[in-house]
């Protein structure tokens, strides 16, 4: 017998209701989207109980919450999964509300997670807010902006971002190197200018965000937790996001017949969120998965995303599931009816 529980109570399902879940093999999803468990639409009547549990979605004046409602799916009294119920469309009866119906579909696992974040832009993450520094007159050992940047460059201060030089011919006019540096003795120092010959452009200081820190900010935003041995891998801890937005730490005074002059701001500031790509959070996670050959295992109950390497599948003990499932076909799970 099929049962769907919302807030500790079961929906009143129509007699004979069946739920078909479509499941895609996660190892073969190498495109621009991830698909988990999604049901075909099914209808429920607008009974007082259903209306209350579904946040009165059957009323004409009610705005549908696209986030859906938390739900637990049962089959013959045994819990099958946890996920969300999404309202596809209500059929409203203007005179008698209980004569209307609501079309729903159920999403679980990865589908549920991606429904939660589908409209979230990566730059909406809280990356620590605006980081404000005083000006220390280009002192490499000062307590202000220039001194702190030099400390990060040399590894004396461990921060959420790093600096290193990147050759980029298309960055800006007269600027071909971001984070231009020089070596003085055993120490690395920033150049004042990006173009040492003309000295018309101040050094383009661009912070590169550490990937482990970004994943922590995603955890804080979504309420999910990342797990996996990859998170403690030495190479993983070195991954950063190269971007092309320089910190606005100065302005240039253009002078005819003389050298241009750098005027630093008294309180240089920057927000790491501005240095993230302007894409959706879901698109970025999918790109990350495809770039590094990962696959995500979603635990909706505990809100855990386990990161695993696809290569681990190739070196593990082989098990033959041919008789049970073909990885090339979409699977359909038909749960018991309400009769």
Coordinates of C-alpha atoms in Angstrom, one line a residue:
X1 CA 0.0 0.0 0.0
X2 CA 1.3 3.4 -1.0
X3 CA 1.6 6.2 1.6
X4 CA 3.0 9.7 1.5
X5 CA 3.7 11.4 4.8
X6 CA 3.9 15.2 5.3
X7 CA 4.6 16.7 8.7
X8 CA 3.9 13.4 10.4
X9 CA 0.5 12.9 8.7
X10 CA -0.4 10.9 5.6
X11 CA -2.0 12.5 2.5
X12 CA -5.4 11.3 1.5
X13 CA -4.6 9.5 -1.8
X14 CA -7.2 8.5 -4.4
X15 CA -8.0 4.8 -4.5
X16 CA -5.7 3.0 -7.0
X17 CA -3.0 5.7 -6.9
X18 CA 0.4 4.3 -8.1
X19 CA 3.7 6.1 -8.1
X20 CA 6.3 5.4 -10.8
X21 CA 9.8 6.6 -10.0
X22 CA 12.3 7.1 -12.9
X23 CA 15.9 6.5 -11.9
X24 CA 19.0 7.3 -14.0
X25 CA 22.4 5.7 -13.7
X26 CA 24.6 8.4 -12.0
X27 CA 27.8 7.0 -13.7
X28 CA 26.5 7.8 -17.2
X29 CA 25.4 11.4 -16.5
X30 CA 28.2 13.3 -18.0
X31 CA 26.1 16.2 -19.5
X32 CA 25.0 19.5 -18.1
X33 CA 22.4 18.1 -15.7
X34 CA 22.0 15.5 -13.0
X35 CA 18.9 13.4 -12.7
X36 CA 17.9 11.4 -9.7
X37 CA 14.5 9.9 -8.7
X38 CA 11.5 11.7 -10.3
X39 CA 8.0 10.4 -10.3
X40 CA 5.3 10.8 -12.9
X41 CA 2.6 13.3 -11.9
X42 CA -0.3 12.0 -9.8
X43 CA -3.4 13.7 -8.5
X44 CA -4.9 14.2 -5.0
X45 CA -8.3 15.7 -4.1
X46 CA -8.5 19.0 -2.4
X47 CA -9.8 17.6 0.9
X48 CA -9.3 19.8 3.9
X49 CA -6.5 17.6 5.2
X50 CA -4.7 17.6 1.8
X51 CA -5.1 21.3 1.5
X52 CA -3.6 21.9 4.9
X53 CA -0.6 19.6 4.3
X54 CA 0.1 21.0 0.8
X55 CA 0.0 24.6 2.1
X56 CA -3.5 25.3 0.5
X57 CA -2.1 24.9 -3.1
X58 CA -5.7 24.3 -4.4
X59 CA -6.8 27.9 -3.7
X60 CA -6.9 30.3 -6.7
X61 CA -5.3 33.2 -4.8
X62 CA -2.5 31.0 -3.3
X63 CA 1.0 31.4 -4.8
X64 CA 2.6 28.0 -5.3
X65 CA 5.8 27.5 -3.4
X66 CA 8.3 26.1 -5.9
X67 CA 10.5 24.7 -3.2
X68 CA 7.8 22.1 -2.5
X69 CA 7.2 20.3 0.9
X70 CA 9.2 17.7 2.7
X71 CA 7.7 14.3 2.3
X72 CA 8.4 10.6 3.3
X73 CA 7.4 7.9 0.9
X74 CA 6.1 4.5 2.2
X75 CA 5.4 1.3 0.4
X76 CA 3.5 -1.4 2.2
X77 CA 4.2 0.3 5.5
X78 CA 8.0 0.4 4.9
X79 CA 9.8 3.7 4.4
X80 CA 11.1 3.9 0.8
X81 CA 12.8 7.3 0.7
X82 CA 12.6 10.9 1.8
X83 CA 12.2 13.8 -0.7
X84 CA 9.9 16.6 -1.7
X85 CA 6.5 16.9 -3.2
X86 CA 6.2 19.5 -5.9
X87 CA 3.0 21.0 -7.1
X88 CA 2.8 20.7 -10.9
X89 CA -0.6 22.5 -11.2
X90 CA -3.8 22.8 -9.2
X91 CA -7.3 22.4 -10.8
X92 CA -9.3 24.9 -8.9
X93 CA -13.1 24.8 -8.5
X94 CA -14.2 28.3 -7.8
X95 CA -17.5 27.4 -6.1
X96 CA -16.6 24.3 -4.2
X97 CA -12.9 24.0 -3.3
X98 CA -13.2 20.3 -2.3
X99 CA -14.2 19.5 -5.9
X100 CA -10.8 20.6 -7.2
X101 CA -7.6 18.5 -7.4
X102 CA -3.9 19.0 -7.2
X103 CA -1.3 17.4 -9.6
X104 CA 1.9 16.5 -7.8
X105 CA 5.2 14.8 -8.5
X106 CA 7.8 13.4 -6.1
X107 CA 11.5 14.1 -6.3
X108 CA 14.2 12.4 -4.1
X109 CA 18.0 12.3 -3.8
X110 CA 19.9 14.3 -6.3
X111 CA 16.7 15.6 -7.9
X112 CA 15.5 17.0 -4.6
X113 CA 18.8 18.7 -3.9
X114 CA 19.0 20.3 -7.4
X115 CA 15.4 21.5 -7.0
X116 CA 16.5 23.3 -3.8
X117 CA 19.4 25.2 -5.5
X118 CA 18.2 25.5 -9.1
X119 CA 17.6 29.3 -8.9
X120 CA 20.6 30.1 -6.7
X121 CA 23.5 32.1 -8.3
X122 CA 27.0 31.2 -7.1
X123 CA 27.6 34.9 -6.2
X124 CA 24.8 34.7 -3.7
X125 CA 27.0 32.7 -1.3
X126 CA 28.2 34.4 1.8
X127 CA 32.0 34.4 1.3
X128 CA 32.8 36.3 4.5
X129 CA 31.5 39.7 3.4
X130 CA 33.6 42.7 2.6
X131 CA 37.2 42.4 3.7
X132 CA 38.4 45.9 4.6
X133 CA 42.1 46.9 5.1
X134 CA 43.9 50.0 6.0
X135 CA 46.5 51.4 3.7
X136 CA 50.1 50.9 4.8
X137 CA 52.0 52.8 2.1
X138 CA 53.3 49.8 0.2
X139 CA 54.9 48.3 3.3
X140 CA 55.7 44.6 2.7
X141 CA 55.6 44.0 6.5
X142 CA 52.8 46.4 7.3
X143 CA 49.5 45.5 9.0
X144 CA 47.4 47.0 6.1
X145 CA 46.4 45.8 2.7
X146 CA 49.8 45.6 1.0
X147 CA 51.5 43.9 4.0
X148 CA 48.6 41.4 4.3
X149 CA 48.7 40.6 0.6
X150 CA 52.5 40.1 0.8
X151 CA 52.0 37.7 3.8
X152 CA 49.4 35.7 1.9
X153 CA 51.7 35.6 -1.2
X154 CA 54.6 34.2 0.9
X155 CA 52.5 31.8 2.9
X156 CA 53.1 33.6 6.2
X157 CA 49.3 34.0 6.6
X158 CA 46.9 31.2 5.7
X159 CA 43.7 32.8 4.3
X160 CA 40.8 31.6 2.2
X161 CA 42.5 32.7 -1.0
X162 CA 46.0 32.8 -2.5
X163 CA 48.0 35.0 -5.0
X164 CA 50.3 33.8 -7.7
X165 CA 51.2 35.3 -11.1
X166 CA 49.1 34.4 -14.2
X167 CA 50.0 35.4 -17.7
X168 CA 46.8 36.7 -19.4
X169 CA 47.3 38.7 -22.6
X170 CA 43.6 39.5 -22.8
X171 CA 43.2 40.8 -19.2
X172 CA 43.3 44.5 -19.9
X173 CA 45.1 47.1 -22.0
X174 CA 48.8 47.2 -21.1
X175 CA 48.3 44.4 -18.5
X176 CA 49.5 40.9 -19.4
X177 CA 50.3 39.5 -15.9
X178 CA 47.9 39.3 -13.0
X179 CA 49.6 39.4 -9.6
X180 CA 52.9 40.5 -11.0
X181 CA 55.7 39.7 -8.6
X182 CA 59.5 39.9 -8.1
X183 CA 61.9 38.1 -5.9
X184 CA 63.9 40.0 -3.4
X185 CA 66.3 37.7 -1.6
X186 CA 64.2 34.8 -0.3
X187 CA 60.9 36.7 -0.4
X188 CA 58.3 37.3 -3.0
X189 CA 57.0 40.8 -3.4
X190 CA 54.4 42.5 -5.5
X191 CA 55.4 45.0 -8.2
X192 CA 53.7 48.4 -7.9
X193 CA 52.9 48.5 -11.6
X194 CA 51.7 45.9 -14.1
X195 CA 53.7 47.6 -16.8
X196 CA 57.1 48.4 -15.4
X197 CA 58.2 50.2 -18.5
X198 CA 55.4 52.8 -18.9
X199 CA 54.3 52.7 -15.3
X200 CA 50.7 53.6 -16.3
X201 CA 48.8 50.7 -14.7
X202 CA 48.9 49.6 -11.1
X203 CA 49.5 45.9 -10.4
X204 CA 46.3 43.8 -11.0
X205 CA 46.0 42.0 -7.7
X206 CA 43.5 39.1 -8.1
X207 CA 42.7 36.7 -5.3
X208 CA 42.2 33.0 -6.2
X209 CA 39.6 31.4 -3.9
X210 CA 40.5 28.0 -2.5
X211 CA 38.1 25.3 -3.5
X212 CA 37.8 23.6 0.0
X213 CA 36.8 27.0 1.4
X214 CA 34.1 27.4 -1.3
X215 CA 32.7 24.0 -0.5
X216 CA 32.4 25.0 3.1
X217 CA 30.5 28.2 2.1
X218 CA 28.1 26.0 0.0
X219 CA 27.5 23.8 3.1
X220 CA 26.6 26.8 5.2
X221 CA 24.3 28.2 2.5
X222 CA 22.4 24.9 1.6
X223 CA 22.5 23.1 5.0
X224 CA 24.0 20.0 3.3
X225 CA 27.4 18.5 4.2
X226 CA 30.2 17.3 1.9
X227 CA 31.9 14.0 2.7
X228 CA 34.5 11.9 1.1
X229 CA 38.2 10.9 1.2
X230 CA 38.8 13.5 -1.6
X231 CA 38.4 16.3 0.9
X232 CA 41.6 15.4 2.7
X233 CA 43.6 14.6 -0.5
X234 CA 46.8 16.7 -0.7
X235 CA 46.2 17.6 -4.4
X236 CA 42.5 18.6 -3.7
X237 CA 43.6 21.0 -1.0
X238 CA 45.7 22.9 -3.6
X239 CA 42.8 23.5 -6.0
X240 CA 41.9 27.2 -6.5
X241 CA 39.5 29.1 -8.7
X242 CA 41.4 31.4 -11.1
X243 CA 39.3 34.5 -12.0
X244 CA 39.9 37.7 -13.8
X245 CA 38.6 40.4 -11.5
X246 CA 41.2 42.6 -9.8
X247 CA 40.8 44.2 -6.4
X248 CA 40.2 47.9 -6.7
X249 CA 42.9 49.1 -4.4
X250 CA 43.9 52.3 -6.3
X251 CA 43.1 54.8 -9.0
X252 CA 45.5 56.3 -11.6
X253 CA 46.0 60.0 -12.1
X254 CA 46.8 60.5 -15.8
X255 CA 49.3 63.3 -16.5
X256 CA 50.4 64.7 -19.8
X257 CA 54.1 65.2 -20.2
X258 CA 54.9 63.2 -17.0
X259 CA 54.6 59.8 -15.4
X260 CA 51.1 58.7 -14.2
X261 CA 50.6 58.6 -10.5
X262 CA 49.1 55.7 -8.4
X263 CA 46.7 56.9 -5.7
X264 CA 45.9 54.1 -3.3
X265 CA 42.5 54.1 -1.5
X266 CA 42.8 54.7 2.2
X267 CA 40.7 51.6 3.0
X268 CA 40.9 49.0 0.2
X269 CA 38.1 46.4 0.3
X270 CA 36.9 43.4 -1.6
X271 CA 34.3 40.6 -1.3
X272 CA 35.3 37.2 -2.5
X273 CA 31.8 36.6 -3.8
X274 CA 32.6 39.1 -6.5
X275 CA 35.4 36.9 -7.7
X276 CA 33.2 33.9 -8.3
X277 CA 31.8 33.0 -11.8
X278 CA 28.4 34.4 -12.7
X279 CA 26.6 31.0 -13.0
X280 CA 24.1 29.0 -11.0
X281 CA 25.2 26.9 -8.1
X282 CA 23.9 23.8 -9.7
X283 CA 25.7 24.5 -13.0
X284 CA 29.0 25.0 -11.1
X285 CA 28.7 21.8 -9.2
X286 CA 28.0 19.9 -12.4
X287 CA 31.0 21.5 -14.1
X288 CA 33.1 20.5 -11.1
X289 CA 31.9 16.9 -11.2
X290 CA 32.7 16.7 -15.0
X291 CA 36.0 18.4 -14.7
X292 CA 37.5 16.1 -12.0
X293 CA 35.7 12.9 -12.8
X294 CA 33.6 12.8 -9.6
X295 CA 30.1 11.5 -8.9
X296 CA 27.9 12.7 -6.1
X297 CA 26.0 10.4 -3.8
X298 CA 23.1 12.2 -2.2
X299 CA 21.8 11.2 1.3
X300 CA 18.6 13.3 1.6
X301 CA 17.8 12.0 5.1
X302 CA 21.1 13.2 6.6
X303 CA 21.6 16.0 4.1
X304 CA 25.0 14.6 3.1
X305 CA 26.7 14.8 -0.4
X306 CA 29.4 12.1 -0.7
X307 CA 32.0 12.9 -3.3
X308 CA 33.5 9.9 -5.0
X309 CA 35.9 9.4 -7.9
X310 CA 34.6 7.6 -10.9
X311 CA 37.9 5.8 -11.2
X312 CA 37.2 4.1 -7.9
X313 CA 34.4 2.2 -9.7
X314 CA 37.0 0.7 -12.2
X315 CA 39.4 -0.6 -9.5
X316 CA 36.9 -2.0 -7.0
X317 CA 35.7 -5.6 -6.7
X318 CA 33.5 -6.4 -9.7
X319 CA 29.9 -7.5 -9.1
X320 CA 27.6 -8.7 -11.8
X321 CA 24.2 -7.0 -11.7
X322 CA 23.3 -7.8 -15.3
X323 CA 20.4 -10.0 -14.2
X324 CA 19.0 -7.2 -12.0
X325 CA 19.5 -4.0 -14.0
X326 CA 21.0 -2.7 -17.3
X327 CA 22.9 0.6 -16.8
X328 CA 21.9 1.7 -20.3
X329 CA 18.1 1.9 -19.6
X330 CA 16.0 4.2 -17.5
X331 CA 14.6 2.3 -14.6
X332 CA 11.0 2.4 -13.5
X333 CA 10.1 1.6 -9.9
X334 CA 6.3 1.0 -9.5
X335 CA 5.2 1.3 -5.9
X336 CA 2.1 -0.4 -4.5
X337 CA -1.3 1.2 -5.0
X338 CA -3.6 2.6 -2.3
X339 CA -6.1 -0.2 -2.8

